[in-house]
Amino acid sequence: MASLTKSNLPRFTTEIFQNEYLSEGAREVNAIVTVTATGGGTTGGRPLGLAADAGPAAGRTVNNAAVVLMVDCSGSMDYPPTKMRNARDATAVAIDTIRDGVAFAVVAGTHEAREVYPAGGQLAVASAETREAAKQSLRRLTAGGGTAIGTWLALADKLFLTRSDIAIRHGILLTDGRNEHEKPEDLQRTLDRVSGHFTADCRGVGTDWEVAELRKIASGLLGTADIVAEPADLAEDFRSMMTTAMGKQVADVALRVWTPANATVKFVKQVAPDLEDLTERRAEAGPRAGDYPTGSWGDESRDYHVCVEVPNAAVGNEMLAARISLVLPGADGGSEVLAQGLVRAVWTDDLASSTRISPQVAHYTGQAELAESIQEGLEAKRAGDLDTATAKLGAAVRLAHQTGNEGTFKLLQKVVDVVDPKEGTVRFRKDVSEADSMTLETRSTKTVRVSGRKRAE
């Protein structure tokens, strides 16, 4: 384990789990990197990620944070009418959860975006008075119009940019339908433009929205996507999301991977608590080094799978395959190393050593296969290919059982009857609800951590 700390920073640690032994001719090195942040950035000094010249305005933002709530107000939110009422109630609960000093705004989203509170193109600063005024303004959230989510994100970005002193920027986005009034390429252009400016958690209420569409938005903004099948459950979900957002104290941390000459990074993926492929989001960070964004952090732990291809070497040789660092960009263009760990490669002719698979690597490889099997199985079912769907979901049941992912196993049981979990023998259930299918698909990327026993090994 390695860690670097300062009195004014949260404590970041990294742990590297791998089997460093390779057989002669082998070139692929796999490692699981566990990153843990503790202390929440509240141990003194300026909050992490805040520019040194932020000025007196920073003092008003106790948590150095800003939040924009984007609420779908398209016409479909009026069917049934309770949906819009539940959305207003959930937004009110979220507003109540915002801490004093945090900048915030509420945006109504249709085929265009409109700032409901505070209006005037600015962010309010949370206090008892502004929270109450914001809740009163929610009466102006009424259903009507279409859906163009890119306009919502663009307005949120514009609002965030009014406070350059704020480092931690987070959006909460609620929708109940498909992005029908905007071309996919227009939404993608907006995502590309605002990516890195703020993070966002996305929620789909009901069952008339597209899982892949919402997941793309959440992925692009390094947030989460989930379903709230029953509008009555929105309030508790919004409270939970806002509580998590209020716990973020560190912004723009990157996972930096340095590799030696003639070695290349094959992929970098977050594997817990959710699956997220970061490979294509690499930003060059000097000779043979690249940064992969991880977003904002509170008190939490995440796992990453790093795969490096190294040059071939003879038995008895060893090398540093990669140096993994957690870095924070500085106001001067440099970066600060928060924690660091090393990935090694050792060539051996000991068959027992070179063929042993790291329990952590094996576990997360299984979790990735589990998510893929679920998504392919549900896609085959939508296409009417029940044989492929049954085989894929059967494989998912087997993997969920093997890896101890009880949450996903229970969701699978709502879609298929499990005959034999060890073998993955299943039958499709009759009259499966759309909500159960969408819940399984949406949460297919949620993983379970490696057990304590395997971690110790």
Tab-separated table of C-alpha atoms in Angstrom:
chain	number	residue	atom	x	y	z
A	1	MET	CA	0.000	0.000	0.000
A	2	ALA	CA	1.225	3.505	-0.775
A	3	SER	CA	-0.067	6.908	0.235
A	4	LEU	CA	0.929	10.553	0.190
A	5	THR	CA	-0.782	13.013	2.511
A	6	LYS	CA	-0.664	16.679	3.446
A	7	SER	CA	-2.446	18.354	6.302
A	8	ASN	CA	-4.848	20.152	3.973
A	9	LEU	CA	-5.670	17.184	1.726
A	10	PRO	CA	-7.794	14.075	2.133
A	11	ARG	CA	-5.756	10.915	2.420
A	12	PHE	CA	-5.566	8.886	-0.775
A	13	THR	CA	-4.140	5.375	-0.807
A	14	THR	CA	-3.546	2.871	-3.571
A	15	GLU	CA	-3.280	-0.901	-3.347
A	16	ILE	CA	-2.079	-3.023	-6.272
A	17	PHE	CA	-3.336	-6.600	-6.652
A	18	GLN	CA	-1.737	-8.726	-9.350
A	19	ASN	CA	0.181	-11.883	-10.185
A	20	GLU	CA	3.442	-10.381	-11.409
A	21	TYR	CA	4.810	-13.703	-12.692
A	22	LEU	CA	4.736	-14.310	-16.451
A	23	SER	CA	5.729	-17.353	-18.455
A	24	GLU	CA	8.371	-17.051	-21.160
A	25	GLY	CA	6.868	-15.251	-24.138
A	26	ALA	CA	3.967	-13.747	-22.162
A	27	ARG	CA	3.493	-10.002	-22.545
A	28	GLU	CA	0.199	-9.046	-20.875
A	29	VAL	CA	0.251	-7.721	-17.301
A	30	ASN	CA	-3.051	-7.246	-15.425
A	31	ALA	CA	-3.530	-5.466	-12.136
A	32	ILE	CA	-6.423	-4.299	-9.994
A	33	VAL	CA	-5.777	-0.892	-8.440
A	34	THR	CA	-7.832	-0.094	-5.343
A	35	VAL	CA	-8.031	3.642	-4.645
A	36	THR	CA	-9.395	4.846	-1.312
A	37	ALA	CA	-10.045	8.420	-0.189
A	38	THR	CA	-10.582	9.213	3.483
A	39	GLY	CA	-10.854	12.491	5.345
A	40	GLY	CA	-13.197	14.106	2.834
A	41	GLY	CA	-10.985	17.141	2.304
A	42	THR	CA	-12.132	18.687	5.583
A	43	THR	CA	-8.875	18.512	7.535
A	44	GLY	CA	-8.013	22.154	6.999
A	45	GLY	CA	-6.723	24.484	4.318
A	46	ARG	CA	-8.461	25.197	1.028
A	47	PRO	CA	-10.748	22.473	-0.357
A	48	LEU	CA	-9.002	20.247	-2.857
A	49	GLY	CA	-9.307	21.507	-6.407
A	50	LEU	CA	-9.897	25.167	-5.465
A	51	ALA	CA	-7.636	27.655	-7.187
A	52	ALA	CA	-5.324	29.530	-4.834
A	53	ASP	CA	-6.564	32.875	-6.202
A	54	ALA	CA	-10.249	32.021	-5.871
A	55	GLY	CA	-10.843	35.206	-3.901
A	56	PRO	CA	-13.409	36.124	-1.240
A	57	ALA	CA	-16.309	34.495	-3.100
A	58	ALA	CA	-14.849	31.112	-2.209
A	59	GLY	CA	-15.478	31.804	1.451
A	60	ARG	CA	-19.216	31.894	0.809
A	61	THR	CA	-19.119	28.417	-0.714
A	62	VAL	CA	-18.447	26.306	2.341
A	63	ASN	CA	-18.216	23.052	0.409
A	64	ASN	CA	-16.599	24.570	-2.697
A	65	ALA	CA	-19.465	22.964	-4.599
A	66	ALA	CA	-22.279	23.759	-6.995
A	67	VAL	CA	-25.308	21.661	-7.948
A	68	VAL	CA	-27.790	22.063	-10.803
A	69	LEU	CA	-31.031	20.064	-10.731
A	70	MET	CA	-32.399	19.357	-14.230
A	71	VAL	CA	-36.021	18.216	-14.131
A	72	ASP	CA	-37.893	16.839	-17.140
A	73	CYS	CA	-41.002	18.929	-17.713
A	74	SER	CA	-41.996	17.493	-21.093
A	75	GLY	CA	-45.628	16.700	-21.822
A	76	SER	CA	-45.254	13.033	-20.916
A	77	MET	CA	-44.517	13.997	-17.301
A	78	ASP	CA	-48.254	14.689	-16.985
A	79	TYR	CA	-49.176	11.034	-17.632
A	80	PRO	CA	-50.121	10.196	-14.982
A	81	PRO	CA	-50.355	13.629	-13.292
A	82	THR	CA	-48.811	12.188	-10.123
A	83	LYS	CA	-45.486	11.890	-11.966
A	84	MET	CA	-44.987	15.666	-12.168
A	85	ARG	CA	-46.114	16.081	-8.577
A	86	ASN	CA	-43.650	13.430	-7.426
A	87	ALA	CA	-40.879	15.136	-9.412
A	88	ARG	CA	-41.614	18.460	-7.697
A	89	ASP	CA	-41.656	16.775	-4.291
A	90	ALA	CA	-38.378	14.976	-4.995
A	91	THR	CA	-36.737	18.202	-6.135
A	92	ALA	CA	-37.901	19.895	-2.925
A	93	VAL	CA	-36.338	17.090	-0.874
A	94	ALA	CA	-33.077	17.485	-2.805
A	95	ILE	CA	-33.097	21.240	-2.195
A	96	ASP	CA	-33.560	20.647	1.535
A	97	THR	CA	-30.458	18.427	1.465
A	98	ILE	CA	-28.197	21.134	-0.002
A	99	ARG	CA	-25.818	22.449	2.627
A	100	ASP	CA	-25.428	26.124	3.471
A	101	GLY	CA	-22.932	27.831	1.194
A	102	VAL	CA	-23.341	25.481	-1.760
A	103	ALA	CA	-24.240	27.197	-5.053
A	104	PHE	CA	-27.293	25.751	-6.795
A	105	ALA	CA	-29.970	26.186	-9.442
A	106	VAL	CA	-33.083	24.419	-10.751
A	107	VAL	CA	-33.605	23.933	-14.502
A	108	ALA	CA	-36.850	22.885	-16.216
A	109	GLY	CA	-36.114	20.735	-19.254
A	110	THR	CA	-38.326	20.301	-22.312
A	111	HIS	CA	-37.335	20.807	-25.984
A	112	GLU	CA	-35.502	23.766	-24.501
A	113	ALA	CA	-34.069	24.566	-21.087
A	114	ARG	CA	-35.314	27.201	-18.671
A	115	GLU	CA	-33.833	28.311	-15.371
A	116	VAL	CA	-36.599	28.114	-12.776
A	117	TYR	CA	-34.478	29.252	-9.835
A	118	PRO	CA	-32.814	31.600	-9.127
A	119	ALA	CA	-33.241	32.917	-12.738
A	120	GLY	CA	-31.140	35.642	-14.273
A	121	GLY	CA	-28.428	33.267	-15.451
A	122	GLN	CA	-26.818	32.897	-12.038
A	123	LEU	CA	-26.485	30.363	-9.230
A	124	ALA	CA	-28.000	30.963	-5.816
A	125	VAL	CA	-26.060	30.297	-2.602
A	126	ALA	CA	-27.839	27.885	-0.275
A	127	SER	CA	-29.280	29.241	2.954
A	128	ALA	CA	-32.565	28.784	4.772
A	129	GLU	CA	-34.012	31.677	2.787
A	130	THR	CA	-32.827	30.592	-0.664
A	131	ARG	CA	-33.843	26.977	-0.116
A	132	GLU	CA	-37.346	28.089	0.801
A	133	ALA	CA	-37.537	30.432	-2.197
A	134	ALA	CA	-36.344	27.633	-4.481
A	135	LYS	CA	-39.033	25.274	-3.181
A	136	GLN	CA	-41.674	27.921	-3.762
A	137	SER	CA	-40.465	28.300	-7.353
A	138	LEU	CA	-41.138	24.607	-8.022
A	139	ARG	CA	-44.777	25.486	-8.615
A	140	ARG	CA	-43.530	26.742	-11.979
A	141	LEU	CA	-42.502	23.188	-12.911
A	142	THR	CA	-45.383	22.196	-15.181
A	143	ALA	CA	-45.548	19.572	-17.934
A	144	GLY	CA	-45.628	20.536	-21.612
A	145	GLY	CA	-43.348	20.364	-24.636
A	146	GLY	CA	-40.772	17.912	-25.960
A	147	THR	CA	-37.423	16.501	-24.856
A	148	ALA	CA	-33.971	17.793	-25.877
A	149	ILE	CA	-31.581	16.831	-23.088
A	150	GLY	CA	-28.587	18.484	-24.743
A	151	THR	CA	-30.166	21.902	-24.103
A	152	TRP	CA	-30.521	21.046	-20.408
A	153	LEU	CA	-26.851	20.103	-20.146
A	154	ALA	CA	-25.797	23.219	-22.052
A	155	LEU	CA	-27.706	25.492	-19.662
A	156	ALA	CA	-26.297	23.674	-16.631
A	157	ASP	CA	-22.795	24.164	-18.037
A	158	LYS	CA	-23.462	27.868	-18.614
A	159	LEU	CA	-24.621	28.244	-15.020
A	160	PHE	CA	-21.621	26.390	-13.618
A	161	LEU	CA	-19.259	28.600	-15.624
A	162	THR	CA	-20.579	31.699	-13.842
A	163	ARG	CA	-18.656	30.525	-10.763
A	164	SER	CA	-15.078	29.889	-11.854
A	165	ASP	CA	-14.014	29.741	-8.189
A	166	ILE	CA	-15.976	26.522	-7.624
A	167	ALA	CA	-14.185	23.233	-8.233
A	168	ILE	CA	-16.844	20.624	-7.500
A	169	ARG	CA	-19.753	20.848	-9.943
A	170	HIS	CA	-22.483	18.242	-10.000
A	171	GLY	CA	-25.708	17.828	-11.915
A	172	ILE	CA	-28.770	15.714	-11.141
A	173	LEU	CA	-30.867	14.914	-14.205
A	174	LEU	CA	-34.338	13.378	-14.258
A	175	THR	CA	-36.158	12.268	-17.403
A	176	ASP	CA	-39.125	10.061	-18.190
A	177	GLY	CA	-38.736	9.690	-21.942
A	178	ARG	CA	-36.524	9.430	-24.985
A	179	ASN	CA	-34.530	12.346	-26.341
A	180	GLU	CA	-36.936	12.687	-29.266
A	181	HIS	CA	-36.523	16.382	-30.126
A	182	GLU	CA	-32.793	16.386	-30.645
A	183	LYS	CA	-30.571	14.494	-33.064
A	184	PRO	CA	-28.201	11.978	-31.432
A	185	GLU	CA	-25.220	13.756	-32.972
A	186	ASP	CA	-26.355	17.068	-31.430
A	187	LEU	CA	-26.560	15.471	-27.984
A	188	GLN	CA	-23.117	13.916	-28.503
A	189	ARG	CA	-21.622	17.276	-29.466
A	190	THR	CA	-23.002	18.797	-26.281
A	191	LEU	CA	-21.657	15.922	-24.197
A	192	ASP	CA	-18.238	16.324	-25.787
A	193	ARG	CA	-18.276	20.051	-25.066
A	194	VAL	CA	-19.331	19.873	-21.398
A	195	SER	CA	-17.453	16.697	-20.462
A	196	GLY	CA	-14.921	17.493	-17.763
A	197	HIS	CA	-16.815	20.633	-16.702
A	198	PHE	CA	-19.164	18.830	-14.315
A	199	THR	CA	-20.320	15.369	-13.265
A	200	ALA	CA	-23.940	14.241	-13.359
A	201	ASP	CA	-26.145	11.492	-11.951
A	202	CYS	CA	-29.042	10.571	-14.237
A	203	ARG	CA	-32.353	8.960	-13.354
A	204	GLY	CA	-35.074	7.572	-15.577
A	205	VAL	CA	-38.551	7.527	-14.050
A	206	GLY	CA	-41.086	5.023	-15.339
A	207	THR	CA	-40.275	2.793	-18.335
A	208	ASP	CA	-40.565	4.985	-21.433
A	209	TRP	CA	-36.926	6.091	-21.582
A	210	GLU	CA	-33.893	4.445	-23.214
A	211	VAL	CA	-31.360	2.742	-20.940
A	212	ALA	CA	-28.490	3.083	-23.450
A	213	GLU	CA	-29.235	6.765	-23.996
A	214	LEU	CA	-29.250	7.655	-20.298
A	215	ARG	CA	-26.186	5.511	-19.630
A	216	LYS	CA	-24.296	7.355	-22.398
A	217	ILE	CA	-25.065	10.696	-20.757
A	218	ALA	CA	-24.062	9.482	-17.287
A	219	SER	CA	-20.920	7.839	-18.637
A	220	GLY	CA	-19.870	10.948	-20.513
A	221	LEU	CA	-20.244	12.984	-17.327
A	222	LEU	CA	-18.664	10.402	-14.990
A	223	GLY	CA	-21.890	9.920	-13.054
A	224	THR	CA	-24.395	7.162	-12.392
A	225	ALA	CA	-27.532	6.056	-14.223
A	226	ASP	CA	-30.427	4.264	-12.562
A	227	ILE	CA	-34.129	3.599	-12.851
A	228	VAL	CA	-36.861	4.804	-10.528
A	229	ALA	CA	-39.713	2.650	-11.750
A	230	GLU	CA	-42.296	4.141	-9.374
A	231	PRO	CA	-42.560	7.952	-9.266
A	232	ALA	CA	-43.421	7.732	-5.568
A	233	ASP	CA	-39.844	6.543	-4.934
A	234	LEU	CA	-38.258	9.644	-6.467
A	235	ALA	CA	-37.998	11.635	-3.239
A	236	GLU	CA	-35.867	9.085	-1.418
A	237	ASP	CA	-33.667	8.578	-4.489
A	238	PHE	CA	-33.130	12.337	-4.882
A	239	ARG	CA	-32.291	12.643	-1.189
A	240	SER	CA	-29.714	9.889	-1.515
A	241	MET	CA	-28.144	11.402	-4.646
A	242	MET	CA	-27.904	14.855	-3.101
A	243	THR	CA	-26.437	13.481	0.134
A	244	THR	CA	-23.733	11.747	-1.902
A	245	ALA	CA	-23.102	14.919	-3.906
A	246	MET	CA	-22.730	16.932	-0.695
A	247	GLY	CA	-20.044	14.468	0.432
A	248	LYS	CA	-17.790	15.202	-2.556
A	249	GLN	CA	-14.770	17.247	-1.527
A	250	VAL	CA	-12.217	16.507	-4.240
A	251	ALA	CA	-12.578	17.412	-7.916
A	252	ASP	CA	-10.777	16.468	-11.125
A	253	VAL	CA	-8.588	13.681	-9.746
A	254	ALA	CA	-6.946	11.634	-12.506
A	255	LEU	CA	-5.493	8.143	-12.583
A	256	ARG	CA	-2.091	8.556	-14.226
A	257	VAL	CA	-0.474	5.509	-15.819
A	258	TRP	CA	3.209	5.682	-16.739
A	259	THR	CA	4.728	2.838	-18.759
A	260	PRO	CA	8.370	2.210	-19.741
A	261	ALA	CA	9.704	2.288	-23.287
A	262	ASN	CA	8.090	-0.256	-25.639
A	263	ALA	CA	5.240	-0.933	-23.214
A	264	THR	CA	1.668	0.192	-23.981
A	265	VAL	CA	-1.565	0.506	-22.036
A	266	LYS	CA	-4.187	-1.871	-23.474
A	267	PHE	CA	-7.031	-0.601	-21.307
A	268	VAL	CA	-8.005	1.171	-18.094
A	269	LYS	CA	-11.427	0.389	-16.660
A	270	GLN	CA	-13.219	1.266	-13.457
A	271	VAL	CA	-14.575	-2.058	-12.194
A	272	ALA	CA	-16.138	-1.113	-8.842
A	273	PRO	CA	-18.593	0.096	-7.730
A	274	ASP	CA	-19.675	0.344	-11.392
A	275	LEU	CA	-18.139	-0.737	-14.671
A	276	GLU	CA	-16.825	2.158	-16.762
A	277	ASP	CA	-14.315	1.908	-19.598
A	278	LEU	CA	-11.934	4.888	-19.400
A	279	THR	CA	-9.516	3.740	-22.101
A	280	GLU	CA	-10.586	6.211	-24.795
A	281	ARG	CA	-10.592	9.115	-22.346
A	282	ARG	CA	-6.820	9.156	-21.944
A	283	ALA	CA	-5.132	12.566	-21.970
A	284	GLU	CA	-1.392	12.596	-22.584
A	285	ALA	CA	0.535	13.696	-19.496
A	286	GLY	CA	4.167	13.775	-20.515
A	287	PRO	CA	6.530	11.152	-21.911
A	288	ARG	CA	4.928	7.675	-21.776
A	289	ALA	CA	2.228	8.810	-19.322
A	290	GLY	CA	-1.503	9.290	-19.673
A	291	ASP	CA	-4.246	10.593	-17.387
A	292	TYR	CA	-7.641	8.910	-17.063
A	293	PRO	CA	-10.432	10.984	-15.425
A	294	THR	CA	-12.058	9.714	-12.243
A	295	GLY	CA	-14.316	12.666	-11.411
A	296	SER	CA	-15.090	13.843	-7.873
A	297	TRP	CA	-14.397	12.003	-4.631
A	298	GLY	CA	-15.740	11.884	-1.106
A	299	ASP	CA	-14.982	9.233	1.507
A	300	GLU	CA	-15.071	6.190	-0.763
A	301	SER	CA	-13.131	3.401	-2.439
A	302	ARG	CA	-13.060	2.345	-6.089
A	303	ASP	CA	-11.306	-0.390	-8.061
A	304	TYR	CA	-9.668	-0.043	-11.489
A	305	HIS	CA	-8.419	-2.740	-13.879
A	306	VAL	CA	-5.229	-1.731	-15.697
A	307	CYS	CA	-3.851	-3.924	-18.486
A	308	VAL	CA	-0.379	-3.246	-19.918
A	309	GLU	CA	1.425	-4.970	-22.769
A	310	VAL	CA	5.170	-5.204	-22.092
A	311	PRO	CA	8.105	-6.261	-24.301
A	312	ASN	CA	8.980	-9.939	-24.321
A	313	ALA	CA	11.807	-10.946	-21.987
A	314	ALA	CA	13.746	-14.026	-21.021
A	315	VAL	CA	13.170	-16.096	-17.871
A	316	GLY	CA	14.753	-14.431	-14.855
A	317	ASN	CA	14.183	-10.870	-16.050
A	318	GLU	CA	11.934	-8.446	-14.245
A	319	MET	CA	10.741	-4.910	-14.934
A	320	LEU	CA	8.487	-2.144	-13.760
A	321	ALA	CA	5.454	-2.567	-16.029
A	322	ALA	CA	3.599	0.566	-14.896
A	323	ARG	CA	3.569	3.289	-12.281
A	324	ILE	CA	0.042	4.165	-11.179
A	325	SER	CA	-0.492	7.573	-9.577
A	326	LEU	CA	-3.450	9.604	-8.344
A	327	VAL	CA	-2.841	13.187	-9.433
A	328	LEU	CA	-4.551	16.520	-8.989
A	329	PRO	CA	-4.043	19.283	-11.568
A	330	GLY	CA	-2.688	22.498	-10.118
A	331	ALA	CA	-3.517	26.106	-10.935
A	332	ASP	CA	0.012	26.556	-12.342
A	333	GLY	CA	-0.445	23.829	-14.950
A	334	GLY	CA	1.468	21.244	-12.952
A	335	SER	CA	0.051	18.378	-10.946
A	336	GLU	CA	0.230	17.062	-7.406
A	337	VAL	CA	0.726	13.363	-6.722
A	338	LEU	CA	-1.699	12.130	-4.056
A	339	ALA	CA	-0.841	8.417	-4.035
A	340	GLN	CA	1.197	5.963	-6.040
A	341	GLY	CA	1.638	2.234	-6.657
A	342	LEU	CA	3.795	0.004	-8.867
A	343	VAL	CA	2.900	-2.830	-11.258
A	344	ARG	CA	5.674	-5.380	-11.835
A	345	ALA	CA	6.451	-8.087	-14.377
A	346	VAL	CA	8.720	-11.056	-13.557
A	347	TRP	CA	9.398	-13.838	-16.084
A	348	THR	CA	9.652	-17.345	-14.657
A	349	ASP	CA	9.722	-20.980	-15.767
A	350	ASP	CA	7.797	-21.983	-12.636
A	351	LEU	CA	4.485	-23.153	-14.110
A	352	ALA	CA	2.607	-22.872	-10.803
A	353	SER	CA	3.603	-19.221	-10.399
A	354	SER	CA	2.996	-18.102	-13.987
A	355	THR	CA	-0.414	-19.771	-14.340
A	356	ARG	CA	-1.862	-18.502	-11.066
A	357	ILE	CA	-4.597	-15.945	-11.739
A	358	SER	CA	-4.908	-13.046	-9.336
A	359	PRO	CA	-8.214	-13.501	-7.430
A	360	GLN	CA	-8.972	-9.799	-7.894
A	361	VAL	CA	-8.351	-9.870	-11.647
A	362	ALA	CA	-10.406	-13.057	-12.019
A	363	HIS	CA	-13.269	-11.608	-9.985
A	364	TYR	CA	-13.597	-8.408	-11.992
A	365	THR	CA	-13.158	-10.195	-15.293
A	366	GLY	CA	-16.198	-12.234	-14.247
A	367	GLN	CA	-18.129	-9.084	-13.308
A	368	ALA	CA	-17.472	-7.597	-16.756
A	369	GLU	CA	-18.606	-10.828	-18.432
A	370	LEU	CA	-21.726	-10.796	-16.245
A	371	ALA	CA	-22.725	-7.297	-17.407
A	372	GLU	CA	-22.054	-8.179	-21.037
A	373	SER	CA	-24.132	-11.374	-20.808
A	374	ILE	CA	-27.101	-9.488	-19.352
A	375	GLN	CA	-27.012	-6.740	-21.963
A	376	GLU	CA	-26.620	-9.184	-24.863
A	377	GLY	CA	-29.341	-11.441	-23.464
A	378	LEU	CA	-31.884	-8.636	-23.140
A	379	GLU	CA	-31.003	-7.328	-26.603
A	380	ALA	CA	-31.547	-10.818	-28.062
A	381	LYS	CA	-34.911	-11.027	-26.285
A	382	ARG	CA	-36.003	-7.706	-27.803
A	383	ALA	CA	-34.970	-9.050	-31.210
A	384	GLY	CA	-37.089	-12.183	-30.683
A	385	ASP	CA	-34.096	-14.558	-30.449
A	386	LEU	CA	-35.147	-16.478	-27.344
A	387	ASP	CA	-32.507	-19.192	-27.720
A	388	THR	CA	-29.641	-16.690	-27.586
A	389	ALA	CA	-31.408	-14.714	-24.863
A	390	THR	CA	-31.817	-17.813	-22.702
A	391	ALA	CA	-28.183	-18.838	-23.187
A	392	LYS	CA	-26.848	-15.367	-22.362
A	393	LEU	CA	-29.026	-14.851	-19.291
A	394	GLY	CA	-28.206	-18.395	-18.171
A	395	ALA	CA	-24.521	-17.477	-18.359
A	396	ALA	CA	-25.295	-14.330	-16.371
A	397	VAL	CA	-26.998	-16.376	-13.652
A	398	ARG	CA	-23.972	-18.676	-13.448
A	399	LEU	CA	-21.545	-15.739	-13.208
A	400	ALA	CA	-23.650	-13.884	-10.641
A	401	HIS	CA	-23.759	-17.057	-8.541
A	402	GLN	CA	-20.010	-17.674	-8.888
A	403	THR	CA	-18.944	-14.117	-8.056
A	404	GLY	CA	-21.388	-13.604	-5.193
A	405	ASN	CA	-23.271	-10.758	-6.861
A	406	GLU	CA	-26.490	-11.328	-4.941
A	407	GLY	CA	-28.088	-8.052	-6.035
A	408	THR	CA	-27.810	-8.896	-9.730
A	409	PHE	CA	-28.814	-12.514	-9.070
A	410	LYS	CA	-32.092	-11.313	-7.489
A	411	LEU	CA	-32.771	-9.011	-10.440
A	412	LEU	CA	-32.174	-11.917	-12.833
A	413	GLN	CA	-34.694	-14.019	-10.910
A	414	LYS	CA	-37.386	-11.487	-11.798
A	415	VAL	CA	-36.749	-12.123	-15.492
A	416	VAL	CA	-35.901	-15.847	-15.584
A	417	ASP	CA	-36.730	-18.918	-13.501
A	418	VAL	CA	-33.443	-20.334	-12.253
A	419	VAL	CA	-33.332	-24.126	-12.520
A	420	ASP	CA	-29.631	-24.639	-11.696
A	421	PRO	CA	-27.525	-21.574	-10.744
A	422	LYS	CA	-24.219	-23.452	-10.902
A	423	GLU	CA	-24.828	-24.587	-14.473
A	424	GLY	CA	-26.734	-21.481	-15.522
A	425	THR	CA	-29.863	-23.383	-16.498
A	426	VAL	CA	-32.818	-20.985	-16.765
A	427	ARG	CA	-36.255	-20.543	-18.329
A	428	PHE	CA	-37.835	-17.239	-19.247
A	429	ARG	CA	-40.616	-16.233	-16.914
A	430	LYS	CA	-44.025	-15.425	-18.328
A	431	ASP	CA	-45.337	-11.875	-18.217
A	432	VAL	CA	-42.074	-10.212	-17.200
A	433	SER	CA	-42.728	-6.526	-16.522
A	434	GLU	CA	-40.933	-3.863	-18.527
A	435	ALA	CA	-39.800	-2.306	-15.250
A	436	ASP	CA	-38.056	-5.528	-14.163
A	437	SER	CA	-36.287	-5.892	-17.519
A	438	MET	CA	-35.163	-2.252	-17.510
A	439	THR	CA	-34.001	-2.455	-13.903
A	440	LEU	CA	-31.868	-5.491	-14.727
A	441	GLU	CA	-30.376	-3.767	-17.776
A	442	THR	CA	-29.768	-0.455	-16.027
A	443	ARG	CA	-28.067	-2.042	-13.024
A	444	SER	CA	-26.112	-4.641	-14.997
A	445	THR	CA	-22.952	-2.532	-14.646
A	446	LYS	CA	-23.092	-2.483	-10.830
A	447	THR	CA	-20.482	-4.784	-9.362
A	448	VAL	CA	-19.607	-6.281	-5.995
A	449	ARG	CA	-16.199	-5.865	-4.407
A	450	VAL	CA	-13.775	-8.717	-4.004
A	451	SER	CA	-14.393	-10.593	-0.751
A	452	GLY	CA	-12.072	-10.004	2.183
A	453	ARG	CA	-10.660	-13.509	1.855
A	454	LYS	CA	-9.766	-13.092	-1.819
A	455	ARG	CA	-8.347	-9.625	-1.144
A	456	ALA	CA	-6.114	-11.058	1.572
A	457	GLU	CA	-4.892	-13.749	-0.800
